[in-house]
Amino acid sequence: MPLLASPFAQLDLIRQPEQPNEPLQAFDAADEYLLAHLAEQRPAANTRVLVLNDGFGALAASLAGQVEVISSSDSFLALQALQKNLVRNGRPFDAVPTLPASEPLTGPFDRVLIKVPKTLALLEEQLIRLQGQLAPGAQVVAGAMIKHLPRAAGDLLERYIGPVQASLAVKKARLLIATPQAASSAPQVSPYPTRYWLDEPKIELLNHANVFCREGLDIGTRAFLPHLPTNLGTARVADLGCGNGVLAIASALRNPEAHYTLVDESFMAVQSAAQNWRAALGEREVTVRAGDGLSGQQAQSLDVVLCNPPFHQQQVVGDFLAWRMFQQAREALVVGGALYIVGNRHLGYHSKLARLFRSVEQVAATPKFVILKARK
Ligand SMILES: C[S@@+](CC[C@H](N)C(=O)[O-])C[C@H]1O[C@@H](n2cnc3c(N)ncnc32)[C@H](O)[C@@H]1O
């Protein structure tokens, strides 16, 4: 894998999760461009630099020890990658303070470097949270590969920060450089979290900015809900990749004695799921945590896993994450325990599960989706 060379450092970087058979590069030309742009300004060691949405730590690890850098992201995997990459390159794992995107930003910041995220609602929320957190003379620079840079990203910078200048393209990457305007008298109010109602069960779901299907129920989840298992008794159940928690909450309402663990790698998903659980189920005990799937779960500690698997990580689409989740579920389930999933028919999850589990049965199907039960 090529090294990331910038005026600040030369780094050997990995992604999280590692994909040993098909390793992908952990940085792109937009990272190089953002670093080169900052270096041109010769920042002093006490320059306070906020990095937002660093994919795998390329930006923050390069700046560690060079300026006062802090990194905020909505991705548990991205922050884990930053820590692993710091160690991999001879720095302490905590050389860069990190902040989940579910937490407020506290400046003042002199420079903000942003990797434009896939979900523009996250960018919008982050720009709103920057209000009042920029030092005099601050600059906000967003970078992306041109194919991942919608016009709306520039519109958001203009609206919430100030006039935007687009850079020339370099290696198919572009920067949008925003110069903050003096704070307007009326601070902009965030449109997030958004909410929608579900018909069955009748619950309202709140969704922070970066949550999957923030505007309404996913059609795969809709197909899954009527077929969630019942009569679970005191089973230990996990909602793997819980998003706003809809599967676990619907399941818990039908299984009053079961014990639930909700996991997602998005901090905003975890925040939403915890709030939604409280609203629907009050003080009923639950574990809601940010993590890399069930990697932190004890082997053979679950009876049931519910999962609507992800199909992309950042900008990369594929079934690698789903396959990993199936493997994790097998590890975490007791013998005889079951994984229930919903999947697009064309993804062929049936044969994948059959390679890992003792039996796989189709619980239900719609023209587009299948709901499968895999027993360990
Ligand atoms: C298709 S969405 C399903 C969300 C929710 N269960 C639903 O049905 O609406 C997949 C979820 O998996 C999460 N995810 C992706 N990779 C993950 C990982 N390694 N560990 C935990 N969650 C992950 C995503 O953040 C996303 O919320």
PDB file of N, CA, C and O in Angstrom, residues 307-356:
ATOM      1  N   CYS A 307     -30.861  -8.403  12.366  1.00  0.00           N
ATOM      2  CA  CYS A 307     -29.939  -7.564  11.589  1.00  0.00           C
ATOM      3  C   CYS A 307     -30.510  -7.199  10.216  1.00  0.00           C
ATOM      4  O   CYS A 307     -30.983  -8.067   9.482  1.00  0.00           O
ATOM      5  N   ASN A 308     -30.444  -5.921   9.918  1.00  0.00           N
ATOM      6  CA  ASN A 308     -30.692  -5.414   8.566  1.00  0.00           C
ATOM      7  C   ASN A 308     -29.325  -4.900   8.115  1.00  0.00           C
ATOM      8  O   ASN A 308     -28.934  -3.792   8.459  1.00  0.00           O
ATOM      9  N   PRO A 309     -28.536  -5.718   7.423  1.00  0.00           N
ATOM     10  CA  PRO A 309     -27.106  -5.417   7.254  1.00  0.00           C
ATOM     11  C   PRO A 309     -26.836  -4.177   6.410  1.00  0.00           C
ATOM     12  O   PRO A 309     -27.610  -3.857   5.499  1.00  0.00           O
ATOM     13  N   PRO A 310     -25.713  -3.511   6.714  1.00  0.00           N
ATOM     14  CA  PRO A 310     -25.305  -2.349   5.913  1.00  0.00           C
ATOM     15  C   PRO A 310     -24.766  -2.792   4.556  1.00  0.00           C
ATOM     16  O   PRO A 310     -24.298  -3.913   4.412  1.00  0.00           O
ATOM     17  N   PHE A 311     -24.840  -1.901   3.581  1.00  0.00           N
ATOM     18  CA  PHE A 311     -24.289  -2.249   2.263  1.00  0.00           C
ATOM     19  C   PHE A 311     -23.241  -1.262   1.786  1.00  0.00           C
ATOM     20  O   PHE A 311     -22.820  -1.300   0.651  1.00  0.00           O
ATOM     21  N   HIS A 312     -22.826  -0.349   2.643  1.00  0.00           N
ATOM     22  CA  HIS A 312     -21.684   0.501   2.273  1.00  0.00           C
ATOM     23  C   HIS A 312     -20.952   0.978   3.521  1.00  0.00           C
ATOM     24  O   HIS A 312     -21.539   1.046   4.604  1.00  0.00           O
ATOM     25  N   GLN A 313     -19.669   1.265   3.356  1.00  0.00           N
ATOM     26  CA  GLN A 313     -18.891   1.933   4.408  1.00  0.00           C
ATOM     27  C   GLN A 313     -18.314   3.186   3.786  1.00  0.00           C
ATOM     28  O   GLN A 313     -17.584   3.090   2.789  1.00  0.00           O
ATOM     29  N   GLN A 314     -18.631   4.334   4.375  1.00  0.00           N
ATOM     30  CA  GLN A 314     -18.290   5.613   3.751  1.00  0.00           C
ATOM     31  C   GLN A 314     -18.738   5.544   2.294  1.00  0.00           C
ATOM     32  O   GLN A 314     -19.905   5.305   2.037  1.00  0.00           O
ATOM     33  N   GLN A 315     -17.832   5.686   1.335  1.00  0.00           N
ATOM     34  CA  GLN A 315     -18.283   5.703  -0.063  1.00  0.00           C
ATOM     35  C   GLN A 315     -18.175   4.322  -0.728  1.00  0.00           C
ATOM     36  O   GLN A 315     -18.519   4.180  -1.896  1.00  0.00           O
ATOM     37  N   VAL A 316     -17.684   3.316  -0.013  1.00  0.00           N
ATOM     38  CA  VAL A 316     -17.439   2.016  -0.652  1.00  0.00           C
ATOM     39  C   VAL A 316     -18.635   1.085  -0.450  1.00  0.00           C
ATOM     40  O   VAL A 316     -19.043   0.816   0.678  1.00  0.00           O
ATOM     41  N   VAL A 317     -19.192   0.595  -1.558  1.00  0.00           N
ATOM     42  CA  VAL A 317     -20.377  -0.274  -1.508  1.00  0.00           C
ATOM     43  C   VAL A 317     -19.927  -1.735  -1.605  1.00  0.00           C
ATOM     44  O   VAL A 317     -18.979  -2.042  -2.311  1.00  0.00           O
ATOM     45  N   GLY A 318     -20.621  -2.636  -0.895  1.00  0.00           N
ATOM     46  CA  GLY A 318     -20.285  -4.059  -1.018  1.00  0.00           C
ATOM     47  C   GLY A 318     -20.892  -4.841   0.128  1.00  0.00           C
ATOM     48  O   GLY A 318     -21.454  -4.253   1.054  1.00  0.00           O
ATOM     49  N   ASP A 319     -20.778  -6.162   0.063  1.00  0.00           N
ATOM     50  CA  ASP A 319     -21.389  -6.963   1.122  1.00  0.00           C
ATOM     51  C   ASP A 319     -20.370  -7.438   2.160  1.00  0.00           C
ATOM     52  O   ASP A 319     -20.647  -8.302   2.972  1.00  0.00           O
ATOM     53  N   PHE A 320     -19.186  -6.832   2.126  1.00  0.00           N
ATOM     54  CA  PHE A 320     -18.136  -7.214   3.065  1.00  0.00           C
ATOM     55  C   PHE A 320     -18.580  -7.009   4.517  1.00  0.00           C
ATOM     56  O   PHE A 320     -18.369  -7.872   5.375  1.00  0.00           O
ATOM     57  N   LEU A 321     -19.239  -5.871   4.790  1.00  0.00           N
ATOM     58  CA  LEU A 321     -19.653  -5.591   6.174  1.00  0.00           C
ATOM     59  C   LEU A 321     -20.731  -6.575   6.620  1.00  0.00           C
ATOM     60  O   LEU A 321     -20.738  -7.030   7.767  1.00  0.00           O
ATOM     61  N   ALA A 322     -21.631  -6.912   5.705  1.00  0.00           N
ATOM     62  CA  ALA A 322     -22.697  -7.864   6.046  1.00  0.00           C
ATOM     63  C   ALA A 322     -22.084  -9.231   6.368  1.00  0.00           C
ATOM     64  O   ALA A 322     -22.420  -9.850   7.374  1.00  0.00           O
ATOM     65  N   TRP A 323     -21.161  -9.658   5.551  1.00  0.00           N
ATOM     66  CA  TRP A 323     -20.499 -10.951   5.743  1.00  0.00           C
ATOM     67  C   TRP A 323     -19.803 -11.000   7.106  1.00  0.00           C
ATOM     68  O   TRP A 323     -19.895 -11.971   7.851  1.00  0.00           O
ATOM     69  N   ARG A 324     -19.137  -9.884   7.455  1.00  0.00           N
ATOM     70  CA  ARG A 324     -18.476  -9.808   8.769  1.00  0.00           C
ATOM     71  C   ARG A 324     -19.497  -9.912   9.893  1.00  0.00           C
ATOM     72  O   ARG A 324     -19.275 -10.559  10.911  1.00  0.00           O
ATOM     73  N   MET A 325     -20.624  -9.237   9.711  1.00  0.00           N
ATOM     74  CA  MET A 325     -21.656  -9.276  10.759  1.00  0.00           C
ATOM     75  C   MET A 325     -22.206 -10.686  10.927  1.00  0.00           C
ATOM     76  O   MET A 325     -22.481 -11.118  12.046  1.00  0.00           O
ATOM     77  N   PHE A 326     -22.359 -11.409   9.825  1.00  0.00           N
ATOM     78  CA  PHE A 326     -22.859 -12.789   9.932  1.00  0.00           C
ATOM     79  C   PHE A 326     -21.846 -13.631  10.726  1.00  0.00           C
ATOM     80  O   PHE A 326     -22.221 -14.450  11.558  1.00  0.00           O
ATOM     81  N   GLN A 327     -20.573 -13.411  10.457  1.00  0.00           N
ATOM     82  CA  GLN A 327     -19.542 -14.174  11.185  1.00  0.00           C
ATOM     83  C   GLN A 327     -19.560 -13.819  12.675  1.00  0.00           C
ATOM     84  O   GLN A 327     -19.471 -14.692  13.538  1.00  0.00           O
ATOM     85  N   GLN A 328     -19.684 -12.513  12.943  1.00  0.00           N
ATOM     86  CA  GLN A 328     -19.715 -12.075  14.345  1.00  0.00           C
ATOM     87  C   GLN A 328     -20.928 -12.671  15.057  1.00  0.00           C
ATOM     88  O   GLN A 328     -20.849 -13.078  16.220  1.00  0.00           O
ATOM     89  N   ALA A 329     -22.069 -12.696  14.344  1.00  0.00           N
ATOM     90  CA  ALA A 329     -23.296 -13.223  14.956  1.00  0.00           C
ATOM     91  C   ALA A 329     -23.106 -14.701  15.300  1.00  0.00           C
ATOM     92  O   ALA A 329     -23.492 -15.146  16.382  1.00  0.00           O
ATOM     93  N   ARG A 330     -22.499 -15.444  14.393  1.00  0.00           N
ATOM     94  CA  ARG A 330     -22.279 -16.866  14.664  1.00  0.00           C
ATOM     95  C   ARG A 330     -21.439 -17.055  15.929  1.00  0.00           C
ATOM     96  O   ARG A 330     -21.730 -17.889  16.782  1.00  0.00           O
ATOM     97  N   GLU A 331     -20.385 -16.250  16.059  1.00  0.00           N
ATOM     98  CA  GLU A 331     -19.525 -16.337  17.248  1.00  0.00           C
ATOM     99  C   GLU A 331     -20.305 -16.046  18.519  1.00  0.00           C
ATOM    100  O   GLU A 331     -20.127 -16.707  19.541  1.00  0.00           O
ATOM    101  N   ALA A 332     -21.149 -15.011  18.455  1.00  0.00           N
ATOM    102  CA  ALA A 332     -21.810 -14.519  19.680  1.00  0.00           C
ATOM    103  C   ALA A 332     -23.017 -15.353  20.080  1.00  0.00           C
ATOM    104  O   ALA A 332     -23.455 -15.286  21.234  1.00  0.00           O
ATOM    105  N   LEU A 333     -23.583 -16.131  19.126  1.00  0.00           N
ATOM    106  CA  LEU A 333     -24.783 -16.910  19.438  1.00  0.00           C
ATOM    107  C   LEU A 333     -24.432 -18.205  20.176  1.00  0.00           C
ATOM    108  O   LEU A 333     -23.371 -18.801  19.940  1.00  0.00           O
ATOM    109  N   VAL A 334     -25.373 -18.656  21.013  1.00  0.00           N
ATOM    110  CA  VAL A 334     -25.225 -19.993  21.615  1.00  0.00           C
ATOM    111  C   VAL A 334     -25.583 -21.016  20.538  1.00  0.00           C
ATOM    112  O   VAL A 334     -26.240 -20.677  19.548  1.00  0.00           O
ATOM    113  N   VAL A 335     -25.169 -22.241  20.750  1.00  0.00           N
ATOM    114  CA  VAL A 335     -25.565 -23.309  19.813  1.00  0.00           C
ATOM    115  C   VAL A 335     -27.093 -23.416  19.880  1.00  0.00           C
ATOM    116  O   VAL A 335     -27.668 -23.430  20.964  1.00  0.00           O
ATOM    117  N   GLY A 336     -27.731 -23.425  18.726  1.00  0.00           N
ATOM    118  CA  GLY A 336     -29.204 -23.430  18.682  1.00  0.00           C
ATOM    119  C   GLY A 336     -29.788 -22.033  18.565  1.00  0.00           C
ATOM    120  O   GLY A 336     -30.967 -21.875  18.267  1.00  0.00           O
ATOM    121  N   GLY A 337     -28.966 -20.999  18.814  1.00  0.00           N
ATOM    122  CA  GLY A 337     -29.425 -19.613  18.689  1.00  0.00           C
ATOM    123  C   GLY A 337     -29.640 -19.243  17.223  1.00  0.00           C
ATOM    124  O   GLY A 337     -29.172 -19.953  16.320  1.00  0.00           O
ATOM    125  N   ALA A 338     -30.332 -18.125  16.976  1.00  0.00           N
ATOM    126  CA  ALA A 338     -30.692 -17.806  15.589  1.00  0.00           C
ATOM    127  C   ALA A 338     -30.391 -16.358  15.220  1.00  0.00           C
ATOM    128  O   ALA A 338     -30.589 -15.434  16.021  1.00  0.00           O
ATOM    129  N   LEU A 339     -29.926 -16.206  13.991  1.00  0.00           N
ATOM    130  CA  LEU A 339     -29.749 -14.876  13.387  1.00  0.00           C
ATOM    131  C   LEU A 339     -30.903 -14.670  12.413  1.00  0.00           C
ATOM    132  O   LEU A 339     -31.140 -15.516  11.536  1.00  0.00           O
ATOM    133  N   TYR A 340     -31.628 -13.555  12.563  1.00  0.00           N
ATOM    134  CA  TYR A 340     -32.690 -13.188  11.618  1.00  0.00           C
ATOM    135  C   TYR A 340     -32.206 -11.988  10.823  1.00  0.00           C
ATOM    136  O   TYR A 340     -31.754 -11.008  11.417  1.00  0.00           O
ATOM    137  N   ILE A 341     -32.305 -12.072   9.509  1.00  0.00           N
ATOM    138  CA  ILE A 341     -31.895 -10.924   8.696  1.00  0.00           C
ATOM    139  C   ILE A 341     -32.946 -10.617   7.626  1.00  0.00           C
ATOM    140  O   ILE A 341     -33.729 -11.483   7.233  1.00  0.00           O
ATOM    141  N   VAL A 342     -32.895  -9.362   7.164  1.00  0.00           N
ATOM    142  CA  VAL A 342     -33.634  -8.996   5.959  1.00  0.00           C
ATOM    143  C   VAL A 342     -32.602  -8.612   4.920  1.00  0.00           C
ATOM    144  O   VAL A 342     -31.564  -8.025   5.256  1.00  0.00           O
ATOM    145  N   GLY A 343     -32.841  -8.977   3.686  1.00  0.00           N
ATOM    146  CA  GLY A 343     -31.877  -8.607   2.639  1.00  0.00           C
ATOM    147  C   GLY A 343     -32.547  -8.521   1.287  1.00  0.00           C
ATOM    148  O   GLY A 343     -33.578  -9.172   1.054  1.00  0.00           O
ATOM    149  N   ASN A 344     -31.968  -7.703   0.436  1.00  0.00           N
ATOM    150  CA  ASN A 344     -32.415  -7.627  -0.942  1.00  0.00           C
ATOM    151  C   ASN A 344     -32.229  -9.010  -1.564  1.00  0.00           C
ATOM    152  O   ASN A 344     -31.189  -9.629  -1.375  1.00  0.00           O
ATOM    153  N   ARG A 345     -33.228  -9.483  -2.305  1.00  0.00           N
ATOM    154  CA  ARG A 345     -33.145 -10.812  -2.908  1.00  0.00           C
ATOM    155  C   ARG A 345     -31.841 -11.038  -3.676  1.00  0.00           C
ATOM    156  O   ARG A 345     -31.215 -12.074  -3.578  1.00  0.00           O
ATOM    157  N   HIS A 346     -31.457 -10.002  -4.470  1.00  0.00           N
ATOM    158  CA  HIS A 346     -30.332 -10.202  -5.392  1.00  0.00           C
ATOM    159  C   HIS A 346     -28.981 -10.318  -4.664  1.00  0.00           C
ATOM    160  O   HIS A 346     -27.981 -10.690  -5.266  1.00  0.00           O
ATOM    161  N   LEU A 347     -28.949 -10.052  -3.352  1.00  0.00           N
ATOM    162  CA  LEU A 347     -27.659 -10.109  -2.643  1.00  0.00           C
ATOM    163  C   LEU A 347     -27.236 -11.540  -2.306  1.00  0.00           C
ATOM    164  O   LEU A 347     -26.090 -11.772  -1.921  1.00  0.00           O
ATOM    165  N   GLY A 348     -28.166 -12.470  -2.425  1.00  0.00           N
ATOM    166  CA  GLY A 348     -27.794 -13.888  -2.238  1.00  0.00           C
ATOM    167  C   GLY A 348     -27.305 -14.194  -0.829  1.00  0.00           C
ATOM    168  O   GLY A 348     -26.380 -14.991  -0.644  1.00  0.00           O
ATOM    169  N   TYR A 349     -27.935 -13.597   0.186  1.00  0.00           N
ATOM    170  CA  TYR A 349     -27.500 -13.848   1.563  1.00  0.00           C
ATOM    171  C   TYR A 349     -27.744 -15.306   1.978  1.00  0.00           C
ATOM    172  O   TYR A 349     -27.057 -15.825   2.850  1.00  0.00           O
ATOM    173  N   HIS A 350     -28.727 -15.951   1.350  1.00  0.00           N
ATOM    174  CA  HIS A 350     -29.068 -17.319   1.739  1.00  0.00           C
ATOM    175  C   HIS A 350     -27.836 -18.227   1.645  1.00  0.00           C
ATOM    176  O   HIS A 350     -27.480 -18.930   2.593  1.00  0.00           O
ATOM    177  N   SER A 351     -27.142 -18.153   0.497  1.00  0.00           N
ATOM    178  CA  SER A 351     -26.008 -19.072   0.324  1.00  0.00           C
ATOM    179  C   SER A 351     -24.836 -18.653   1.224  1.00  0.00           C
ATOM    180  O   SER A 351     -24.075 -19.497   1.693  1.00  0.00           O
ATOM    181  N   LYS A 352     -24.715 -17.358   1.482  1.00  0.00           N
ATOM    182  CA  LYS A 352     -23.636 -16.918   2.394  1.00  0.00           C
ATOM    183  C   LYS A 352     -23.887 -17.469   3.799  1.00  0.00           C
ATOM    184  O   LYS A 352     -22.981 -17.984   4.455  1.00  0.00           O
ATOM    185  N   LEU A 353     -25.117 -17.347   4.247  1.00  0.00           N
ATOM    186  CA  LEU A 353     -25.442 -17.829   5.597  1.00  0.00           C
ATOM    187  C   LEU A 353     -25.276 -19.342   5.687  1.00  0.00           C
ATOM    188  O   LEU A 353     -24.831 -19.867   6.711  1.00  0.00           O
ATOM    189  N   ALA A 354     -25.613 -20.017   4.598  1.00  0.00           N
ATOM    190  CA  ALA A 354     -25.532 -21.487   4.607  1.00  0.00           C
ATOM    191  C   ALA A 354     -24.099 -21.959   4.803  1.00  0.00           C
ATOM    192  O   ALA A 354     -23.863 -23.071   5.281  1.00  0.00           O
ATOM    193  N   ARG A 355     -23.131 -21.108   4.440  1.00  0.00           N
ATOM    194  CA  ARG A 355     -21.725 -21.490   4.654  1.00  0.00           C
ATOM    195  C   ARG A 355     -21.329 -21.387   6.130  1.00  0.00           C
ATOM    196  O   ARG A 355     -20.325 -21.949   6.549  1.00  0.00           O
ATOM    197  N   LEU A 356     -22.096 -20.613   6.908  1.00  0.00           N
ATOM    198  CA  LEU A 356     -21.717 -20.361   8.299  1.00  0.00           C
ATOM    199  C   LEU A 356     -22.605 -21.067   9.317  1.00  0.00           C
ATOM    200  O   LEU A 356     -22.174 -21.327  10.439  1.00  0.00           O
TER     201      LEU A 356
END
